[in-house]
C-alpha cells in the first residue's frame, strides 16, 4: 500500500500549474460530464469522484513537498527575487510541510462533516454544500493550505506524531474490516445468483475467480521465496512462511464441517480474497524494505530501475483502489447513522400488532422498494435515477438520485476522508529520511517501519477473517 505516492511527476512544470489543473478538474460538474459520456451518473457518484480527485491532488502535492524541488521551482518562477521561509525553521518542505498540507485537507473535511450532519436528502438546502459550490470549495481548500504555513512547527510535530498517526491507524483498521466484508459479500452475491437463477455464468465466475486468486497467492509466495528468502534473510523467511501457513489455515477453517454447520455460506471464495490480498501485502513489505546487505540478496528487486518502476505502478493501482473502496464503502455502509433515514415505511414501534391506519403514497412505496433493492444489491444505484415522479423536481432533477434519500451519510463520508488524509500523510513521513531521496523526489514506503505496518496489517486481516468464521460457533446466541 502506498505505492501510488511514489509515481514520478517530472512532467509537472510548477506548483501553480498543478493548482490550476486541480481547480478545473476536481469539480462535480466536470465529473458529471465525464460520467454522462458513459451513461447515467447521479449527483452522488460525481460528488464522490470529485472529492477523491481532491484527495489525489493533495497527496501528490504532499509527496513533492517532501523535498526542496517544489520550493525551488516556485522561487525560480519569481526569478529568485522571492525566498520562501516557513514556520520556525524557515524550511518550507520536508516532514512538517507534508503534515501541514494533510492538516489543511483534514480540517476541510471535518468542517464539512459538521456542516452536513443530519442531511438526509438533496431537498435539504445544506445538500448543495456537498454537491455544489466547487469553485469556493477549491479556493477554501487552497486557502487552508496557505494558512497552515503560518502555524508554528511545534503544533505539527504534535499533530503528526500523535493525532495523524492515530487517525491513520483507524483508517487501516477500517480498511481491513471492509476487506473482510467485501470477501463475504462477493461470495454471497455469487451464490445468490447461482441459487436464484441457476446461472452457469456466475458459477463459472465464482469458481474461476477463486482458483485464480489461489494461484495468484501461490505464485507470489513462490516468487518471495526465490527472490527475498535467501540465506541470511531470516526476517523475510519468517514473514513469508507465516503468511503461507496463515492462508492455508484460513482455507481449512473456512470449509471445516463445524464452521459450515453454523455458516453454510462460508467457503474458499472468501478465503481466497483474504489470501491474495494479504499475500500481496507481505510481498509488498519485503520488496520495499531497505536492504543493508552488501550484495542486496534480501531485496534484489528494490535496486533495479525496471523492477522498482513495476512495483511502484502495481502499488499505485492497489493503493488507489484500496483508498477509493474504503472511503466510499465506509460512507455508504453508514446509512444507519442518518444517511437514508427518511422516506422509510415502518410499522408503529408502540404495538407490535398495531393496525396500519394510513396508506403510504404510491410514489413513496416505489421509492422505498427501489432503495431497498439497491441496498441489497439486486439493482444498481443508477436505478434510483428512474424514480423521477416527483413533480417538484422539474427539469433539473435528471441526474439527482438523492431526492428521496441520500445514497450515503455526508458527515460520515467526510470523517472517512479525514482519516484517509491522515493515512496518506503518515505513509509519506513514516521513518522518512530526507538524506535518502531519488534525485529531486523522495522515495516513499521504502522503510522498515512501513514494511512492518504492512506485515502486521496482513496478520490482523487474517485474524479478523478467522473471527468472522468462528464467532457464530463461539457465540451462537448472538447470531440467531
Steps between C-alpha positions, in 0.01 A plus 500: 500500500616850432678439170302759306659773709835415341392559139739737327365844417781628283247638254356742757648839406405695811282505807283770343421274205409219735262720697331631186446146375358403837255786493374412154483122533377439854150634459190284498388673179808367322447156652134500398596585142750216487255255657221605266712392206480145635135505599295616799695647786330640808610788717617260768746327265638820348545658843695205637725497193568872545602462866719202405677717242561767763654236727718377214626849416562575870699176529714585198569850631594353839740258333687761296524719813719238666800641314601859408413440130163676514632795702789546260256501207282763667800720576621455143167633370568826686849519342643424847383838632273331757640262760244285681535452875247303704443434869766518767771327299444694180479172303193469276549134412553169675321314779316800647394633158326170420304515823409864436339407168333193649371707791346751259297238314414326827356820647315555170324163536430541872331836435280343236420207727363745756310709246334198335402303808132401483454549124277219371410605145593748230181695586683627808657838413827391662534218245615761250812546714592137433411483132569854379701820554816333370675826417477637856589158641818480294592854609432413866715186474792692347453779753525252788825366355647851493383576855664186641844637411443780754445251786807425720691179435444365852129458433567275199760300689224409745239458224715272286634279778173444684173617343585427138661167588202388710256603225706312242484182707121536522486526122711186463280304739189622322647393167572150631147465637356605165726257316362210704152638439573512127613136504174385660279723284664389176460130573144539628400704196637237262326221693172692493524540122570128461217391730237745373567479128698176467754710313787307344677830433511594868602147593792530259585848633504377860711192429746670265549802726562279802746282311670804349550669837645185653736459204598865540570449869710193425692675224579801719612270783736311267643825366559623854693185591710530182591868521464605866562190716860420425762400753541757774158661446338361814238772533372449146502123538294527817231739376461318167460165675255640754290647218500165316390312812230755576335491157509122506347508849209728407428279199469194722293684762262641238394151384508331840174307568432688825540838330281385211229394743473847655579695184415300185602785270860510620755336275805535281386806298517726806827345616651550153436876508661535842791275399590685181476844663706407805757322283527816290551706818777264612667511160474877494658517846803285418551664160498852646709443812847657507774242439825572678684189378796554268365295209134598560404132515200563728337751264658483154195652330515823695813625327420443135333785312268275301381285789467802726274667244290185474447477876414872511238467224340193659504672838337806345209299365445300819529803730258712299250214489542444874448864593215545252319189621558575868378860483193434287399167653541622857283802426226307322500235775412770754141545381383404843665813639262727316585460135164367393281535797214680332252353263497158662171324562480348846227363725443661835757405763247543782292197416645202320158401365360849454282576200628711212249784480663701220600383157835623367495692176581304186812706431634440852440126472679484167793706626530280807492181294771632267716614789482160670579322173809718452617437858462123454691507173210385286506823300783741416506843663403657166155342536413785735543740212185365338294589806415844367132526585546797729335788320700751703823377351443649156759490232791540742460156662620297204809383689383552860488153657467631856167683505330231708805411712877536483707212368748536786548694821656833408649557845648150525635533145710802600618334822625202297680736262659673799638163611619428145684834492672415828600159360659658192698749710614227739600271213709776342683595819535161669873467585570754225867586451550809282858392429374199301314638202504394137615817326247778541231274649479298819450127504193399695430184697858368477549490876497223757211667681282507189583135428400390849173693480408294192606173664300567818201609292503171311508304825218711643294437186543125541393530863188701413396251234549201730292673765212546254510124445523383860282769661169324413640183659631668816205740540203324343241705690614822335466359148152343525 
